[in-house]
Short mmCIF file of C-alpha atoms in Angstrom, two decimals:
data_model
loop_
_atom_site.label_atom_id
_atom_site.label_comp_id
_atom_site.label_asym_id
_atom_site.label_seq_id
_atom_site.Cartn_x
_atom_site.Cartn_y
_atom_site.Cartn_z
CA VAL A 1 -49.10 12.84 34.10
CA PHE A 2 -50.85 13.50 36.22
CA PRO A 3 -48.63 11.97 39.37
CA GLU A 4 -51.96 11.79 41.92
CA GLY A 5 -53.24 9.41 39.27
CA GLY A 6 -56.25 11.30 38.08
CA LEU A 7 -58.27 14.72 38.69
CA SER A 8 -58.73 16.04 42.31
CA ARG A 9 -61.72 15.50 43.84
CA ASP A 10 -61.61 18.43 45.92
CA GLY A 11 -59.60 20.80 44.40
CA ALA A 12 -56.19 19.99 47.10
CA LEU A 13 -53.15 18.09 46.22
CA ARG A 14 -53.11 14.66 46.65
CA PRO A 15 -50.46 11.84 47.58
CA PRO A 16 -48.68 10.82 44.57
CA ARG A 17 -49.70 7.33 42.94
CA LEU A 18 -45.96 5.42 42.86
CA GLY A 19 -46.42 2.91 40.16
CA LEU A 20 -45.02 4.94 37.36
CA LEU A 21 -42.51 6.34 39.19
CA ASP A 22 -41.33 2.96 40.56
CA TYR A 23 -41.53 1.74 37.10
CA LEU A 24 -38.85 4.73 35.46
CA LEU A 25 -36.53 4.54 38.71
CA ARG A 26 -36.42 1.26 39.15
CA ALA A 27 -34.79 0.62 35.16
CA PHE A 28 -33.16 4.12 35.99
CA ASP A 29 -28.69 4.22 35.42
CA PRO A 30 -27.95 7.04 37.25
CA GLY A 31 -24.54 6.48 35.76
CA GLY A 32 -25.83 6.12 32.33
CA GLU A 33 -25.74 8.19 29.09
CA ARG A 34 -29.12 9.91 29.64
CA ASP A 35 -30.32 11.53 32.73
CA LEU A 36 -34.42 11.32 33.93
CA VAL A 37 -35.41 14.77 34.53
CA PHE A 38 -39.02 15.88 35.67
CA VAL A 39 -40.81 19.30 35.12
CA PRO A 40 -43.63 20.21 37.44
CA VAL A 41 -46.23 21.72 36.28
CA GLY A 42 -48.72 23.83 38.30
CA LEU A 43 -52.44 24.03 36.93
CA ASN A 44 -55.13 26.11 38.68
CA TYR A 45 -58.85 27.36 37.08
CA ASP A 46 -61.08 29.85 38.10
CA ARG A 47 -63.89 27.64 36.80
CA VAL A 48 -63.92 23.79 36.77
CA LEU A 49 -66.51 22.52 34.63
CA GLU A 50 -66.94 19.08 36.23
CA ASP A 51 -66.04 20.39 40.12
CA ARG A 52 -69.81 19.38 41.33
CA ALA A 53 -69.49 16.31 39.31
CA LEU A 54 -66.11 15.32 41.01
CA LEU A 55 -67.23 16.45 44.42
CA ALA A 56 -70.30 14.08 43.92
CA GLU A 57 -68.16 11.06 43.12
CA ALA A 58 -65.71 11.98 46.20
CA ALA A 59 -68.80 12.18 48.33
CA GLY A 60 -69.82 8.63 47.20
CA GLN A 61 -73.23 9.63 45.96
CA GLY A 62 -72.59 7.66 42.58
CA ARG A 63 -75.84 7.52 40.31
CA ALA A 64 -77.46 9.70 42.36
CA GLY A 65 -75.18 12.05 42.14
CA ALA A 66 -74.46 11.87 38.72
CA LEU A 67 -78.09 12.49 37.73
CA ARG A 68 -77.65 15.44 39.72
CA THR A 69 -74.67 16.56 37.95
CA GLY A 70 -76.39 16.15 34.52
CA ALA A 71 -79.22 17.78 35.60
CA ALA A 72 -77.21 20.87 36.65
CA ALA A 73 -75.16 21.06 33.71
CA THR A 74 -78.53 21.57 31.85
CA ARG A 75 -79.41 24.05 34.01
CA PHE A 76 -75.91 25.82 33.78
CA ALA A 77 -76.18 25.28 29.32
CA LEU A 78 -79.62 27.04 29.32
CA ARG A 79 -78.70 29.74 31.77
CA GLN A 80 -75.34 30.42 29.80
CA ALA A 81 -77.42 30.65 26.53
CA GLY A 82 -79.89 32.98 27.94
CA LEU A 83 -77.32 35.30 28.99
CA TRP A 84 -75.39 35.12 25.82
CA VAL A 85 -78.53 36.26 24.05
CA LEU A 86 -79.30 39.12 26.60
CA ARG A 87 -75.37 40.20 26.83
CA ARG A 88 -74.93 39.88 30.12
CA TRP A 89 -72.35 36.65 29.53
CA HIS A 90 -68.61 36.45 31.54
CA ARG A 91 -66.02 34.29 30.48
CA PHE A 92 -65.31 31.75 32.97
CA GLY A 93 -62.64 33.64 34.29
CA TYR A 94 -58.70 32.61 33.91
CA ALA A 95 -56.71 29.53 33.77
CA CYS A 96 -53.08 29.58 34.58
CA VAL A 97 -49.79 27.11 34.71
CA ASN A 98 -46.63 27.56 35.70
CA PHE A 99 -43.37 25.37 35.20
CA GLY A 100 -40.70 25.06 37.85
CA SER A 101 -37.03 23.89 37.70
CA PRO A 102 -36.88 20.58 36.36
CA VAL A 103 -36.23 17.49 39.15
CA SER A 104 -33.22 15.23 37.79
CA ALA A 105 -33.32 12.01 39.01
CA ARG A 106 -29.55 11.42 38.43
CA ALA A 107 -28.97 14.07 40.72
CA TRP A 108 -31.02 13.41 43.37
CA LEU A 109 -30.10 9.28 43.50
CA GLU A 110 -26.14 10.26 43.40
CA ALA A 111 -26.92 13.17 46.64
CA ARG A 112 -27.99 9.60 48.49
CA ARG A 113 -25.74 7.33 46.69
CA LEU A 114 -28.68 5.48 45.89
CA ASP A 115 -28.91 3.05 42.76
CA LEU A 116 -32.59 1.27 42.73
CA ARG A 117 -31.50 -1.18 40.48
CA ALA A 118 -29.76 -3.04 42.91
CA LEU A 119 -32.75 -2.97 45.33
CA GLY A 120 -36.09 -5.28 45.69
CA LYS A 121 -39.84 -4.05 45.94
CA GLU A 122 -39.82 -3.74 49.36
CA ALA A 123 -36.06 -1.90 49.83
CA ARG A 124 -36.89 0.54 47.00
CA GLN A 125 -40.71 1.90 48.39
CA GLY A 126 -39.52 3.93 50.65
CA HIS A 127 -36.74 5.59 48.34
CA VAL A 128 -39.52 6.21 45.68
CA GLU A 129 -42.05 7.59 48.50
CA ALA A 130 -39.01 9.87 49.39
CA PHE A 131 -38.74 10.93 45.47
CA GLY A 132 -42.70 11.40 45.16
CA ARG A 133 -42.90 13.38 48.05
CA GLU A 134 -40.29 15.67 46.79
CA LEU A 135 -42.20 15.77 42.99
CA MET A 136 -45.00 16.96 44.72
CA ALA A 137 -43.72 19.57 46.55
CA ALA A 138 -42.30 20.78 43.55
CA VAL A 139 -45.78 20.78 41.67
CA GLY A 140 -47.39 22.39 44.61
CA ARG A 141 -44.93 25.29 44.41
CA VAL A 142 -45.65 26.69 41.40
CA VAL A 143 -49.40 25.80 41.60
CA PRO A 144 -50.85 29.78 40.39
CA VAL A 145 -52.39 31.31 43.02
CA LEU A 146 -56.18 32.78 40.79
CA PRO A 147 -58.88 35.31 42.36
CA VAL A 148 -61.31 32.84 42.61
CA SER A 149 -59.35 30.58 44.55
CA LEU A 150 -58.43 33.82 46.91
CA VAL A 151 -61.55 35.42 47.20
CA ALA A 152 -63.40 31.78 48.30
CA THR A 153 -60.33 31.31 51.00
CA VAL A 154 -61.38 34.91 52.58
CA LEU A 155 -65.32 33.78 52.37
CA LEU A 156 -64.90 30.49 54.01
CA GLU A 157 -62.59 31.87 57.03
CA SER A 158 -64.73 35.31 57.62
CA GLY A 159 -66.97 33.85 59.85
CA GLY A 160 -69.82 35.76 58.88
CA PRO A 161 -71.04 38.52 56.55
CA THR A 162 -68.00 40.49 55.00
CA SER A 163 -68.82 43.83 53.73
CA SER A 164 -67.35 44.43 49.63
CA LEU A 165 -64.64 47.06 51.13
CA GLU A 166 -63.59 44.80 53.99
CA LEU A 167 -63.80 41.25 51.20
CA HIS A 168 -61.23 43.38 48.79
CA ARG A 169 -59.11 44.46 52.03
CA LEU A 170 -58.55 40.55 53.36
CA THR A 171 -58.24 39.42 49.07
CA GLN A 172 -55.61 41.69 48.62
CA ASP A 173 -54.22 41.06 52.21
CA LEU A 174 -53.59 37.25 51.31
CA LEU A 175 -52.75 37.99 47.82
CA ARG A 176 -49.66 39.95 49.13
CA ARG A 177 -48.87 37.53 51.90
CA LEU A 178 -48.68 34.88 49.28
CA SER A 179 -47.07 36.63 47.31
CA ALA A 180 -44.02 37.74 49.71
CA ALA A 181 -43.97 34.10 50.62
CA GLY A 182 -42.81 33.07 47.34
CA ALA A 183 -46.06 32.19 45.76
CA GLN A 184 -46.90 32.18 42.14
CA VAL A 185 -49.87 34.75 42.17
CA TYR A 186 -51.18 35.66 38.88
CA LEU A 187 -52.63 38.93 38.67
CA PRO A 188 -54.94 40.13 36.34
CA ARG A 189 -54.16 43.69 34.84
CA SER A 190 -51.83 43.92 37.31
CA ASP A 191 -54.49 45.07 39.25
CA GLU A 192 -55.47 43.98 43.25
CA GLU A 193 -58.77 45.91 43.69
CA TYR A 194 -59.29 44.00 39.72
CA ALA A 195 -58.52 40.50 40.95
CA ALA A 196 -60.25 40.58 44.37
CA ALA A 197 -63.70 42.12 41.84
CA VAL A 198 -63.33 39.38 39.74
CA GLY A 199 -62.89 36.80 41.80
CA LEU A 200 -66.15 38.04 43.83
CA ARG A 201 -67.85 38.15 40.69
CA MET A 202 -67.03 34.71 39.24
CA LEU A 203 -68.59 33.58 42.60
CA THR A 204 -71.74 35.57 42.44
CA LEU A 205 -72.59 34.73 38.95
CA ARG A 206 -72.30 30.95 40.04
CA ARG A 207 -74.50 32.00 42.97
CA LEU A 208 -71.87 30.76 45.27
CA ALA A 209 -71.24 33.82 47.10
CA VAL A 210 -74.79 35.71 48.14
CA GLU A 211 -75.78 39.42 50.20
CA ARG A 212 -76.88 38.96 54.01
CA ASP A 213 -77.08 41.23 56.39
CA GLY A 214 -75.26 44.48 54.29
CA GLY A 215 -72.14 41.97 53.59
CA TRP A 216 -70.90 38.72 51.52
CA VAL A 217 -71.36 34.96 53.13
CA PRO A 218 -70.98 31.66 51.40
CA ALA A 219 -74.34 30.34 49.58
CA PRO A 220 -76.40 27.81 51.50
CA GLY A 221 -75.46 24.50 50.44
CA GLU A 222 -72.37 26.00 48.49
CA GLU A 223 -69.28 26.03 51.41
CA PRO A 224 -68.06 22.88 49.64
CA VAL A 225 -67.84 24.44 46.12
CA LEU A 226 -66.46 27.12 47.45
CA ARG A 227 -63.88 24.67 49.57
CA TYR A 228 -62.84 22.88 46.53
CA TYR A 229 -61.35 26.20 45.15
CA ALA A 230 -59.78 27.50 48.39
CA ASN A 231 -58.07 24.11 48.51
CA SER A 232 -56.29 24.79 45.32
CA ILE A 233 -53.93 27.15 47.57
CA ALA A 234 -54.16 25.72 50.93
CA HIS A 235 -51.40 24.30 50.91
CA LEU A 236 -49.16 27.36 49.86
CA ARG A 237 -50.62 28.54 53.57
CA GLY A 238 -47.87 27.90 54.93
CA PRO A 239 -43.73 28.43 54.38
CA ILE A 240 -43.16 28.59 51.07
CA GLN A 241 -39.80 28.27 49.29
CA GLY A 242 -38.50 29.00 46.18
CA PRO A 243 -39.34 26.40 43.08
#
């Protein structure tokens, strides 16, 4: 299930929808024969095919946004076909999944001496919210860090044209800081330099990053798409604890 109720519209983790959790917890017997266990799953992608459609929906662009997205999808398909014919086609990057330590509803309730079956809706709501926040934090801790999210973050924060050498240095520095803090970093080919290079290549192929004045900058008007990918790891920039 998506604890947030669906796909993220801006790439960031969202607050959990509590209806399903409340449904599960309000009838759960902490002393019963079976436990209720949640396994946190963190997903991330270097390329989300519907990223522009999700951003348009978040911006409330409605039908006009859908039409623009459809036109962009058609152009994308034609461009990919052309690259395939010219043997210049590249994969869309990496998709990665991580699994966190299971969260036991029984252990959580017993630690707080709670039995939600005995509580009314209003009295139960605060506890369900607290449990939902803990689940989302557990999911957030195992969201993988991928090359595109790293490079997108550096481009947005660089503040101006950044040379290839400096971009690679900043990307590797961010990668190391996140890894040292406990984030789940996927390092393709176990090579930091390659991770920076492939992340930049993906963004240039999509025309999200361009060269200007001897350095790399976000392409004009494409900051929202770059932010979509940077948002996927934004919650990891603070203190990170183990899963």
